[in-house]
Coordinates of C-alpha atoms and ligand atoms in Angstrom, one line a residue:
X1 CA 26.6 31.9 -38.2
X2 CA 25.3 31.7 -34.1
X3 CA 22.4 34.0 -35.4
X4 CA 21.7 31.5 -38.0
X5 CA 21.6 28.8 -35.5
X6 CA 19.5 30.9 -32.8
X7 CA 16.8 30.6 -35.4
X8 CA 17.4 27.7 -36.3
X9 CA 17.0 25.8 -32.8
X10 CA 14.0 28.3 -32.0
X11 CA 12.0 27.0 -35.0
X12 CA 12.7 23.3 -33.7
X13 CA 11.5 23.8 -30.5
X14 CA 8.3 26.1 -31.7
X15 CA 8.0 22.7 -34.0
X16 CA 8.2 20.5 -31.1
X17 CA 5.6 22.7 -29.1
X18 CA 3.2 22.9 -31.4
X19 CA 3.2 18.8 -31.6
X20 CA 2.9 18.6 -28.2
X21 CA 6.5 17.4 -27.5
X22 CA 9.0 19.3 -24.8
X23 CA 11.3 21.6 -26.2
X24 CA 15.1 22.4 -25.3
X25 CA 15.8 25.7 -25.6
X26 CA 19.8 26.3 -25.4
X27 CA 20.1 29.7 -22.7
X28 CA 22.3 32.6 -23.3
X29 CA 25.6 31.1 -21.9
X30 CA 25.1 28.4 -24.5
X31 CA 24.9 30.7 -27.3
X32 CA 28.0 33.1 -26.3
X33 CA 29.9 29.7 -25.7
X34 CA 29.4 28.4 -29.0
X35 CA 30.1 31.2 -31.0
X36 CA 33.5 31.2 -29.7
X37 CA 33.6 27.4 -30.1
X38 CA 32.2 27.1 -33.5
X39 CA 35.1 29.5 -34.9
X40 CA 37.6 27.3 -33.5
X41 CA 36.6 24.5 -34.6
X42 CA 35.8 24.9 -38.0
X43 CA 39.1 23.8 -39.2
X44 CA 37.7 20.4 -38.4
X45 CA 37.1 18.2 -41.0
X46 CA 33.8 16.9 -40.0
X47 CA 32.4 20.2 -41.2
X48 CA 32.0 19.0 -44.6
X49 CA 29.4 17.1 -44.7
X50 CA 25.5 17.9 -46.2
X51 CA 23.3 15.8 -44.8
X52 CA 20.3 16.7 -42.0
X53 CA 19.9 15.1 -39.2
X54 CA 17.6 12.3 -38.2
X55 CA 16.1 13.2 -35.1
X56 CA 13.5 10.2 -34.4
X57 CA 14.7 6.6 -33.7
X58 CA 12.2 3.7 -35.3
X59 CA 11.5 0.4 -34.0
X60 CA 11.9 -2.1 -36.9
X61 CA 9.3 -4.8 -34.8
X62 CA 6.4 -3.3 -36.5
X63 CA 5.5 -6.2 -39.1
X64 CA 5.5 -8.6 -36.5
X65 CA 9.1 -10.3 -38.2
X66 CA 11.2 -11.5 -35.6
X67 CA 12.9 -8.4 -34.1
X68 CA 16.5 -8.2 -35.7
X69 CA 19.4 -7.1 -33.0
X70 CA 22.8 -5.8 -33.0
X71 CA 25.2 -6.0 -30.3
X72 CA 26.5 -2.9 -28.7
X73 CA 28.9 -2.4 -25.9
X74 CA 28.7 1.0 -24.1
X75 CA 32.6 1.6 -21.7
X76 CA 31.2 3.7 -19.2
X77 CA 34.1 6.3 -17.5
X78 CA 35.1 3.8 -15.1
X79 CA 35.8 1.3 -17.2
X80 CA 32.7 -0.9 -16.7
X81 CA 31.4 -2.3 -20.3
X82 CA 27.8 -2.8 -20.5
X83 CA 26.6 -5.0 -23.7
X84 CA 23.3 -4.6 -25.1
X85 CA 21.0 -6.4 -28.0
X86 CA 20.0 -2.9 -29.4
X87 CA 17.0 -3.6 -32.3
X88 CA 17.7 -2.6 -35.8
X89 CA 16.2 0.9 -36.7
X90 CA 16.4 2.1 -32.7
X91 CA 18.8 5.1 -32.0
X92 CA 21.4 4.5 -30.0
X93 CA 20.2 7.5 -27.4
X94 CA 17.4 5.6 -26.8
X95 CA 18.9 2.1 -26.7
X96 CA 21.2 3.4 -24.1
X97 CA 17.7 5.0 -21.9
X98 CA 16.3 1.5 -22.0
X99 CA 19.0 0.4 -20.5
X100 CA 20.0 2.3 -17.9
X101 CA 23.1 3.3 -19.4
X102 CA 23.9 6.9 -18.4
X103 CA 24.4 8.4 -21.6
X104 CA 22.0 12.1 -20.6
X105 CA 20.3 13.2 -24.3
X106 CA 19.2 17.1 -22.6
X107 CA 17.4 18.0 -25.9
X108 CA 16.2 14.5 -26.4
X109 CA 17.4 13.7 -29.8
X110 CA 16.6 16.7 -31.5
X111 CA 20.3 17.3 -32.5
X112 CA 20.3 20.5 -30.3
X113 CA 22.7 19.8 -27.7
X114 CA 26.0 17.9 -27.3
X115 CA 25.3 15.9 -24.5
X116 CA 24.8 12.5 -26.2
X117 CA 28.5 12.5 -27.3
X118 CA 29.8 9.1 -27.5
X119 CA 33.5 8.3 -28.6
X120 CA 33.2 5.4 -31.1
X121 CA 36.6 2.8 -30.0
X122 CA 37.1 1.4 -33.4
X123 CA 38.2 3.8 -36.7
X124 CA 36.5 0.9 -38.7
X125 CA 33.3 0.8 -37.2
X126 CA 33.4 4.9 -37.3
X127 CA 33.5 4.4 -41.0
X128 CA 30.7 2.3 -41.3
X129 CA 28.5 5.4 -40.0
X130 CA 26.7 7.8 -42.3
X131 CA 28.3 10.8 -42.2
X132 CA 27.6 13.4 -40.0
X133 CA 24.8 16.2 -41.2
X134 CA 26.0 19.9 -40.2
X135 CA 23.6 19.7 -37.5
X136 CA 25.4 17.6 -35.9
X137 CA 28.4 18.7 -36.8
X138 CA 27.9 22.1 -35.0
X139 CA 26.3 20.3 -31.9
X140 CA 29.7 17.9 -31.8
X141 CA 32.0 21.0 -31.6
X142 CA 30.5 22.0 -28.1
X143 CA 31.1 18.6 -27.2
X144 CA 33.4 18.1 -23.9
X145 CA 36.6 15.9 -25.1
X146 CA 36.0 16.0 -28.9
X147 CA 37.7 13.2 -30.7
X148 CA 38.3 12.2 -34.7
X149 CA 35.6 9.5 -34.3
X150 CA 33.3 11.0 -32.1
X151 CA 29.7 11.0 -32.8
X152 CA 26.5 11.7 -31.4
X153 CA 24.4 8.8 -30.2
X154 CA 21.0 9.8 -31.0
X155 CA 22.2 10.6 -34.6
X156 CA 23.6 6.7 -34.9
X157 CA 21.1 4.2 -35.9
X158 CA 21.5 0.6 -35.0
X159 CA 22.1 -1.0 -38.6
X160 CA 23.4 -5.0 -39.3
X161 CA 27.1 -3.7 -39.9
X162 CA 27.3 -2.3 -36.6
X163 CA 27.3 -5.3 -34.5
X164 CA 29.8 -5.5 -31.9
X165 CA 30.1 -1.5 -32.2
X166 CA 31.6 -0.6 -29.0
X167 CA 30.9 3.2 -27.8
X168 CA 32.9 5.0 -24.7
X169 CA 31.2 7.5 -22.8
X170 CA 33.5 10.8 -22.8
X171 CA 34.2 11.8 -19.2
X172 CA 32.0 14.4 -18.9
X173 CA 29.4 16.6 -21.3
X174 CA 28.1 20.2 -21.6
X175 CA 25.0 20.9 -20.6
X176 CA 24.2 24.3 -20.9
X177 CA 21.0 24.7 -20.3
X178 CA 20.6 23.6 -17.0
X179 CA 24.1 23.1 -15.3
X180 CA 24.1 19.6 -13.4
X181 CA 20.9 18.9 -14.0
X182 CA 20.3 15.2 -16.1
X183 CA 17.1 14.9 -17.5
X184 CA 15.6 11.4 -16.9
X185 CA 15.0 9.0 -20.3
X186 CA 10.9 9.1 -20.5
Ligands
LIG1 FE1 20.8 16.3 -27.9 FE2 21.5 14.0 -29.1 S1 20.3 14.2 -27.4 S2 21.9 16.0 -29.7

């Protein structure tokens, strides 16, 4: 299955190359990491899903409508809650960048790393999300503090039915492609 994947994530980022876009590139300690973590986790019923992932976010002010927003509260890991007016359409990777909400997104949305794990607080409003591709599925088993409703934020889209979503970040995240290092939202 890792094999699979290896070619997998080295086709996305030739794809992302070729249009000009940075590429994240999981290292070796990534790959012998998952393998082990994939096999453990596949029991999990999140695997079941068919769906691929979405990996661009959309800005719904394009027809120059008034701009429809959603709020979203992001419970950072001291505590502190941060609400935001997040547009309909936008991902909620990006809404986080815009503001300042440190939520890191290494691969920047391309579904190829775990570190935009968020822990959605309320089973109802974890319901209200499309399910899950297998993309993500995979990338949410390396995830640091897996839980039943967590999700990955670039993968959410800000939709009507999610207002007053609220989103915890986990404690910490894997980044195994540079360790420490957070990439700054461009
Ligand atoms: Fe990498 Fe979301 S930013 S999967």
């Amino acid at each position: 299955m890792w094999v699979s994947r290896i070619s997998s994530l080295g086709a996305q980022a030739i794809k992302k190359l070729a249009q000009g876009k940075s590429a994240y590139i999981p290292g070796t300690q990534y790959l012998c990491a998952s393998s082990s973590r994939i096999k453990t986790s596949l029991q999990l019923p999140l695997q079941t899903h068919r769906y691929f992932c979405n990996t661009a976010a959309t800005n719904s002010h394009k027809d120059g409508n008034e701009e429809q927003t959603i709020n979203v509260t992001f419970v950072e890991t001291d505590g502190t809650e941060k609400q935001i007016k997040v547009p309909v359409g936008t991902n909620l990777l990006e809404a986080a960048h815009s503001n300042d909400i440190e939520l890191e997104g290494a691969c920047e949305g391309s579904c190829a790393c775990s570190t935009c794990h968020v822990i959605v607080m309320d089973v109802d409003y974890y319901n209200k999300l499309a399910d899950p591709s297998d993309e993500e599925n995979d990338m949410l088993d390396l995830a640091f503090g897996l839980t039943e409703t967590s999700r990955l934020g670039c993968q959410i889209e800000a939709k009507p039915e999610l207002d007053g979503i609220r989103l915890a970040l986990p404690v910490a995240t894997r980044n195994f492609a540079v360790d420490g290092y957070k990439p700054k939202p461009h």
